[in-house]
């Protein structure tokens, strides 16, 4: 029972990370129908920017973290501006190929700068964060993951639900011609969705870096898990992405805990294949509102 | 002041995809504070005319190839929709086009896009004042609203942008006669109370000419007739083919209408 609880907590906190990073992916897809194949590299970029600021520049953690978020936000704008905006109006497949190329380029650059080794962040999580719940011990890294996951999901949830910019973003995803007719700056919304994708990917990349160490290959591979997550949740549903993230996180930890650690990494893809076979639009995709 | 020209469309041609010409020299003007209606049958080019003004031709690969469009004296043809909406010209699209997965109030808030960051609470109240039906529904998803509520919603949403010139594309489309009447009365009130200038495209000429000051009739990409609204209402051709009441009082058969169309008397 304790083992079960332990896995449950681990699974949910890992799942929240997946959910957070999937949020950025879904936002890009919803507003511009672009599948971002560079998603894994976005995680890696965030993790390495934080590495530079925290370990190399030796900045206080909170400042390094905030600067990473601000920096990746602007990086997202820049990438959209330089590489994706010129392709607006071109065929979708060309844009998707562009994201594939971007991913390869980012990965190459990161490998060139940081090499393929595993780097580590300074040990900054206070031991006091960990706590015991009955017989189970929850280490501080899990607590931090949990808190950060919940916190940022709430922040972005509020942003999309209540802020004007969030509502403009959803309007573009909903009905682009109508959004244009009201003067919503559609290109700015695309840029914004890239900037947000960069931020949320950075947050998950950093936390994964704390858990597993910072490595280009493993971080970009984790980024691939966004596909099982969003296919499970439905490509166009933010709520679905969150649920999908948690389910994949739980599946992974339970498979690792009860069946085999070597199966752990592939279970999300097995689920992906099964779901695609039985429900190609995802389990929690938006219910199409049809009028009769 | 009374007779200032808000919008001057001067002999414009509109071409889609570089080859399909749909407007062939359209001229019309809209006086500040007036309601002007643009009538015509299916495919006449009414929607294309509105999109030429609002800049929404661009995303459809359409272009104003000749002529000019002036708004308060400055040229605006082929400007982007972002620029044109920020000058205060807002088009309400044909067929409603709500944001299905946004609530009624969120739909209204999208109308603040041209003036992001400014307060909008009073504007919401104003919209609910004109359309009390929306207040009741403000928390429900627009995708579940009725056709009448949606028409109110899209007009209200445009009002949120503080338009100086409102372009309405067939507000009566698919609505029951009583509702059409109600919506046109509200349009008239908005014009009188807010001083909003309106260009209203309609197939329901009867309703449109009741509230308009001036009207144009369009056929095959050209303006074929224009006059103040009362005169248009009395015009025998308009009566026959747009108001559905022949001068003699007897309705002509469909065959006669067809032969008339073939003769294209107005071209
Ligand atoms: N995007 C487009 N590309 C090519 N042709 C178009 C496009 N949009 C409209 N047209 C054509 O332009 C002509 C005028 O269309 P428009 O929509 O302006 O007419 P309308 O008067 O609004 O008609 P309705 O009353 O049916 O709405 C039609 O023949 C239509 O097929
Ligand atoms: Mg039309």
PDB file of N, CA and C in Angstrom, chain B residues 52-112:
ATOM      1  N   UNK B  52     -13.850  44.312 -49.050  1.00  0.00           N
ATOM      2  CA  UNK B  52     -12.888  45.253 -49.632  1.00  0.00           C
ATOM      3  C   UNK B  52     -12.678  46.420 -48.671  1.00  0.00           C
ATOM      4  N   UNK B  53     -13.762  46.839 -48.021  1.00  0.00           N
ATOM      5  CA  UNK B  53     -13.661  47.968 -47.095  1.00  0.00           C
ATOM      6  C   UNK B  53     -12.933  47.559 -45.814  1.00  0.00           C
ATOM      7  N   UNK B  54     -13.262  46.389 -45.295  1.00  0.00           N
ATOM      8  CA  UNK B  54     -12.726  45.994 -43.975  1.00  0.00           C
ATOM      9  C   UNK B  54     -11.347  45.348 -44.054  1.00  0.00           C
ATOM     10  N   UNK B  55     -10.855  45.098 -45.273  1.00  0.00           N
ATOM     11  CA  UNK B  55      -9.530  44.493 -45.399  1.00  0.00           C
ATOM     12  C   UNK B  55      -9.564  42.981 -45.325  1.00  0.00           C
ATOM     13  N   UNK B  56     -10.748  42.406 -45.199  1.00  0.00           N
ATOM     14  CA  UNK B  56     -10.842  40.956 -45.034  1.00  0.00           C
ATOM     15  C   UNK B  56     -10.767  40.199 -46.362  1.00  0.00           C
ATOM     16  N   UNK B  57     -10.566  40.939 -47.467  1.00  0.00           N
ATOM     17  CA  UNK B  57     -10.337  40.257 -48.742  1.00  0.00           C
ATOM     18  C   UNK B  57      -9.001  39.547 -48.725  1.00  0.00           C
ATOM     19  N   UNK B  58      -8.075  40.182 -48.038  1.00  0.00           N
ATOM     20  CA  UNK B  58      -6.679  39.711 -48.071  1.00  0.00           C
ATOM     21  C   UNK B  58      -6.536  38.236 -47.687  1.00  0.00           C
ATOM     22  N   UNK B  59      -7.081  37.830 -46.523  1.00  0.00           N
ATOM     23  CA  UNK B  59      -6.921  36.422 -46.160  1.00  0.00           C
ATOM     24  C   UNK B  59      -7.572  35.478 -47.159  1.00  0.00           C
ATOM     25  N   UNK B  60      -8.493  36.015 -48.011  1.00  0.00           N
ATOM     26  CA  UNK B  60      -9.142  35.154 -48.992  1.00  0.00           C
ATOM     27  C   UNK B  60      -8.475  35.278 -50.345  1.00  0.00           C
ATOM     28  N   UNK B  61      -7.309  35.884 -50.341  1.00  0.00           N
ATOM     29  CA  UNK B  61      -6.568  36.029 -51.584  1.00  0.00           C
ATOM     30  C   UNK B  61      -7.299  36.931 -52.581  1.00  0.00           C
ATOM     31  N   UNK B  62      -8.026  37.912 -52.065  1.00  0.00           N
ATOM     32  CA  UNK B  62      -8.686  38.888 -52.922  1.00  0.00           C
ATOM     33  C   UNK B  62      -7.992  40.230 -52.815  1.00  0.00           C
ATOM     34  N   UNK B  63      -8.229  41.097 -53.806  1.00  0.00           N
ATOM     35  CA  UNK B  63      -7.510  42.371 -53.838  1.00  0.00           C
ATOM     36  C   UNK B  63      -8.343  43.434 -54.518  1.00  0.00           C
ATOM     37  N   UNK B  64      -8.196  44.669 -54.044  1.00  0.00           N
ATOM     38  CA  UNK B  64      -8.778  45.796 -54.777  1.00  0.00           C
ATOM     39  C   UNK B  64      -7.760  46.172 -55.843  1.00  0.00           C
ATOM     40  N   UNK B  65      -8.111  45.926 -57.122  1.00  0.00           N
ATOM     41  CA  UNK B  65      -7.105  46.150 -58.173  1.00  0.00           C
ATOM     42  C   UNK B  65      -7.206  47.535 -58.795  1.00  0.00           C
ATOM     43  N   UNK B  66      -8.404  48.130 -58.727  1.00  0.00           N
ATOM     44  CA  UNK B  66      -8.557  49.481 -59.275  1.00  0.00           C
ATOM     45  C   UNK B  66      -9.426  50.290 -58.352  1.00  0.00           C
ATOM     46  N   UNK B  67      -9.345  51.613 -58.489  1.00  0.00           N
ATOM     47  CA  UNK B  67     -10.190  52.498 -57.704  1.00  0.00           C
ATOM     48  C   UNK B  67      -9.619  52.717 -56.322  1.00  0.00           C
ATOM     49  N   UNK B  68     -10.376  53.442 -55.495  1.00  0.00           N
ATOM     50  CA  UNK B  68      -9.862  53.757 -54.163  1.00  0.00           C
ATOM     51  C   UNK B  68     -10.980  53.694 -53.134  1.00  0.00           C
ATOM     52  N   UNK B  69     -10.591  53.470 -51.891  1.00  0.00           N
ATOM     53  CA  UNK B  69     -11.538  53.512 -50.777  1.00  0.00           C
ATOM     54  C   UNK B  69     -10.991  54.529 -49.786  1.00  0.00           C
ATOM     55  N   UNK B  70     -11.795  55.536 -49.460  1.00  0.00           N
ATOM     56  CA  UNK B  70     -11.337  56.546 -48.510  1.00  0.00           C
ATOM     57  C   UNK B  70     -12.216  56.532 -47.268  1.00  0.00           C
ATOM     58  N   UNK B  71     -11.560  56.570 -46.125  1.00  0.00           N
ATOM     59  CA  UNK B  71     -12.280  56.617 -44.863  1.00  0.00           C
ATOM     60  C   UNK B  71     -11.881  57.898 -44.162  1.00  0.00           C
ATOM     61  N   UNK B  72     -12.853  58.754 -43.874  1.00  0.00           N
ATOM     62  CA  UNK B  72     -12.582  60.085 -43.335  1.00  0.00           C
ATOM     63  C   UNK B  72     -11.476  60.787 -44.130  1.00  0.00           C
ATOM     64  N   UNK B  73     -11.528  60.603 -45.448  1.00  0.00           N
ATOM     65  CA  UNK B  73     -10.610  61.337 -46.315  1.00  0.00           C
ATOM     66  C   UNK B  73      -9.270  60.679 -46.588  1.00  0.00           C
ATOM     67  N   UNK B  74      -8.963  59.571 -45.885  1.00  0.00           N
ATOM     68  CA  UNK B  74      -7.648  58.943 -46.104  1.00  0.00           C
ATOM     69  C   UNK B  74      -7.831  57.586 -46.787  1.00  0.00           C
ATOM     70  N   UNK B  75      -6.959  57.259 -47.720  1.00  0.00           N
ATOM     71  CA  UNK B  75      -7.108  55.988 -48.447  1.00  0.00           C
ATOM     72  C   UNK B  75      -6.873  54.785 -47.537  1.00  0.00           C
ATOM     73  N   UNK B  76      -7.678  53.743 -47.710  1.00  0.00           N
ATOM     74  CA  UNK B  76      -7.503  52.526 -46.899  1.00  0.00           C
ATOM     75  C   UNK B  76      -7.534  51.260 -47.747  1.00  0.00           C
ATOM     76  N   UNK B  77      -7.614  51.367 -49.062  1.00  0.00           N
ATOM     77  CA  UNK B  77      -7.753  50.128 -49.844  1.00  0.00           C
ATOM     78  C   UNK B  77      -6.515  49.259 -49.696  1.00  0.00           C
ATOM     79  N   UNK B  78      -6.783  47.962 -49.567  1.00  0.00           N
ATOM     80  CA  UNK B  78      -5.720  46.948 -49.403  1.00  0.00           C
ATOM     81  C   UNK B  78      -4.902  47.077 -48.121  1.00  0.00           C
ATOM     82  N   UNK B  79      -5.416  47.832 -47.142  1.00  0.00           N
ATOM     83  CA  UNK B  79      -4.781  47.810 -45.820  1.00  0.00           C
ATOM     84  C   UNK B  79      -5.108  46.478 -45.142  1.00  0.00           C
ATOM     85  N   UNK B  80      -4.328  46.116 -44.105  1.00  0.00           N
ATOM     86  CA  UNK B  80      -4.606  44.855 -43.411  1.00  0.00           C
ATOM     87  C   UNK B  80      -5.795  45.041 -42.471  1.00  0.00           C
ATOM     88  N   UNK B  81      -6.492  43.948 -42.159  1.00  0.00           N
ATOM     89  CA  UNK B  81      -7.620  44.058 -41.225  1.00  0.00           C
ATOM     90  C   UNK B  81      -7.198  44.622 -39.860  1.00  0.00           C
ATOM     91  N   UNK B  82      -5.969  44.323 -39.425  1.00  0.00           N
ATOM     92  CA  UNK B  82      -5.507  44.872 -38.139  1.00  0.00           C
ATOM     93  C   UNK B  82      -5.506  46.400 -38.170  1.00  0.00           C
ATOM     94  N   UNK B  83      -5.043  46.970 -39.295  1.00  0.00           N
ATOM     95  CA  UNK B  83      -4.993  48.432 -39.394  1.00  0.00           C
ATOM     96  C   UNK B  83      -6.400  49.019 -39.514  1.00  0.00           C
ATOM     97  N   UNK B  84      -7.214  48.395 -40.349  1.00  0.00           N
ATOM     98  CA  UNK B  84      -8.530  48.973 -40.618  1.00  0.00           C
ATOM     99  C   UNK B  84      -9.428  48.919 -39.389  1.00  0.00           C
ATOM    100  N   UNK B  85      -9.392  47.790 -38.651  1.00  0.00           N
ATOM    101  CA  UNK B  85     -10.223  47.721 -37.448  1.00  0.00           C
ATOM    102  C   UNK B  85      -9.785  48.780 -36.438  1.00  0.00           C
ATOM    103  N   UNK B  86      -8.489  49.083 -36.408  1.00  0.00           N
ATOM    104  CA  UNK B  86      -8.006  50.092 -35.450  1.00  0.00           C
ATOM    105  C   UNK B  86      -8.380  51.512 -35.845  1.00  0.00           C
ATOM    106  N   UNK B  87      -8.833  51.683 -37.084  1.00  0.00           N
ATOM    107  CA  UNK B  87      -9.376  52.983 -37.478  1.00  0.00           C
ATOM    108  C   UNK B  87     -10.858  53.089 -37.116  1.00  0.00           C
ATOM    109  N   UNK B  88     -11.437  51.987 -36.614  1.00  0.00           N
ATOM    110  CA  UNK B  88     -12.835  52.037 -36.188  1.00  0.00           C
ATOM    111  C   UNK B  88     -13.832  51.463 -37.181  1.00  0.00           C
ATOM    112  N   UNK B  89     -13.343  50.705 -38.156  1.00  0.00           N
ATOM    113  CA  UNK B  89     -14.255  50.045 -39.089  1.00  0.00           C
ATOM    114  C   UNK B  89     -14.342  48.579 -38.699  1.00  0.00           C
ATOM    115  N   UNK B  90     -15.544  48.139 -38.327  1.00  0.00           N
ATOM    116  CA  UNK B  90     -15.703  46.752 -37.897  1.00  0.00           C
ATOM    117  C   UNK B  90     -16.765  46.078 -38.754  1.00  0.00           C
ATOM    118  N   UNK B  91     -16.426  44.933 -39.298  1.00  0.00           N
ATOM    119  CA  UNK B  91     -17.391  44.179 -40.090  1.00  0.00           C
ATOM    120  C   UNK B  91     -17.975  43.034 -39.288  1.00  0.00           C
ATOM    121  N   UNK B  92     -19.305  42.921 -39.325  1.00  0.00           N
ATOM    122  CA  UNK B  92     -19.965  41.754 -38.731  1.00  0.00           C
ATOM    123  C   UNK B  92     -20.201  40.764 -39.861  1.00  0.00           C
ATOM    124  N   UNK B  93     -19.546  39.621 -39.773  1.00  0.00           N
ATOM    125  CA  UNK B  93     -19.531  38.683 -40.891  1.00  0.00           C
ATOM    126  C   UNK B  93     -20.889  38.041 -41.132  1.00  0.00           C
ATOM    127  N   UNK B  94     -21.089  37.657 -42.387  1.00  0.00           N
ATOM    128  CA  UNK B  94     -22.288  36.927 -42.785  1.00  0.00           C
ATOM    129  C   UNK B  94     -22.331  35.572 -42.073  1.00  0.00           C
ATOM    130  N   UNK B  95     -23.532  35.142 -41.709  1.00  0.00           N
ATOM    131  CA  UNK B  95     -23.670  33.803 -41.128  1.00  0.00           C
ATOM    132  C   UNK B  95     -23.155  33.714 -39.700  1.00  0.00           C
ATOM    133  N   UNK B  96     -23.143  34.875 -39.016  1.00  0.00           N
ATOM    134  CA  UNK B  96     -22.865  34.947 -37.576  1.00  0.00           C
ATOM    135  C   UNK B  96     -21.430  34.674 -37.163  1.00  0.00           C
ATOM    136  N   UNK B  97     -20.910  33.490 -37.242  1.00  0.00           N
ATOM    137  CA  UNK B  97     -19.490  33.317 -36.907  1.00  0.00           C
ATOM    138  C   UNK B  97     -19.141  33.666 -35.464  1.00  0.00           C
ATOM    139  N   UNK B  98     -19.845  33.025 -34.549  1.00  0.00           N
ATOM    140  CA  UNK B  98     -19.505  33.180 -33.138  1.00  0.00           C
ATOM    141  C   UNK B  98     -18.254  32.354 -32.811  1.00  0.00           C
ATOM    142  N   UNK B  99     -17.691  32.586 -31.632  1.00  0.00           N
ATOM    143  CA  UNK B  99     -16.641  31.700 -31.137  1.00  0.00           C
ATOM    144  C   UNK B  99     -17.340  30.634 -30.305  1.00  0.00           C
ATOM    145  N   UNK B 100     -17.499  29.457 -30.903  1.00  0.00           N
ATOM    146  CA  UNK B 100     -18.316  28.394 -30.311  1.00  0.00           C
ATOM    147  C   UNK B 100     -17.913  27.999 -28.906  1.00  0.00           C
ATOM    148  N   UNK B 101     -16.585  27.901 -28.676  1.00  0.00           N
ATOM    149  CA  UNK B 101     -16.123  27.357 -27.405  1.00  0.00           C
ATOM    150  C   UNK B 101     -15.832  28.449 -26.380  1.00  0.00           C
ATOM    151  N   UNK B 102     -16.237  29.677 -26.701  1.00  0.00           N
ATOM    152  CA  UNK B 102     -16.123  30.762 -25.738  1.00  0.00           C
ATOM    153  C   UNK B 102     -17.523  31.073 -25.218  1.00  0.00           C
ATOM    154  N   UNK B 103     -17.600  31.551 -23.975  1.00  0.00           N
ATOM    155  CA  UNK B 103     -18.914  31.927 -23.473  1.00  0.00           C
ATOM    156  C   UNK B 103     -19.353  33.211 -24.159  1.00  0.00           C
ATOM    157  N   UNK B 104     -20.629  33.554 -23.951  1.00  0.00           N
ATOM    158  CA  UNK B 104     -21.177  34.770 -24.538  1.00  0.00           C
ATOM    159  C   UNK B 104     -20.337  35.981 -24.117  1.00  0.00           C
ATOM    160  N   UNK B 105     -20.043  36.056 -22.820  1.00  0.00           N
ATOM    161  CA  UNK B 105     -19.289  37.231 -22.369  1.00  0.00           C
ATOM    162  C   UNK B 105     -17.857  37.229 -22.907  1.00  0.00           C
ATOM    163  N   UNK B 106     -17.253  36.043 -23.007  1.00  0.00           N
ATOM    164  CA  UNK B 106     -15.904  35.980 -23.596  1.00  0.00           C
ATOM    165  C   UNK B 106     -15.928  36.405 -25.062  1.00  0.00           C
ATOM    166  N   UNK B 107     -16.979  35.983 -25.779  1.00  0.00           N
ATOM    167  CA  UNK B 107     -17.147  36.444 -27.154  1.00  0.00           C
ATOM    168  C   UNK B 107     -17.152  37.971 -27.212  1.00  0.00           C
ATOM    169  N   UNK B 108     -17.919  38.582 -26.306  1.00  0.00           N
ATOM    170  CA  UNK B 108     -17.993  40.045 -26.297  1.00  0.00           C
ATOM    171  C   UNK B 108     -16.618  40.647 -26.017  1.00  0.00           C
ATOM    172  N   UNK B 109     -15.879  40.009 -25.119  1.00  0.00           N
ATOM    173  CA  UNK B 109     -14.567  40.572 -24.762  1.00  0.00           C
ATOM    174  C   UNK B 109     -13.569  40.534 -25.909  1.00  0.00           C
ATOM    175  N   UNK B 110     -13.762  39.590 -26.844  1.00  0.00           N
ATOM    176  CA  UNK B 110     -12.861  39.584 -28.009  1.00  0.00           C
ATOM    177  C   UNK B 110     -13.023  40.905 -28.785  1.00  0.00           C
ATOM    178  N   UNK B 111     -14.201  41.492 -28.671  1.00  0.00           N
ATOM    179  CA  UNK B 111     -14.432  42.778 -29.323  1.00  0.00           C
ATOM    180  C   UNK B 111     -13.547  43.916 -28.817  1.00  0.00           C
ATOM    181  N   UNK B 112     -12.832  43.696 -27.715  1.00  0.00           N
ATOM    182  CA  UNK B 112     -11.952  44.752 -27.206  1.00  0.00           C
ATOM    183  C   UNK B 112     -10.541  44.656 -27.783  1.00  0.00           C
TER     184      UNK B 112
END
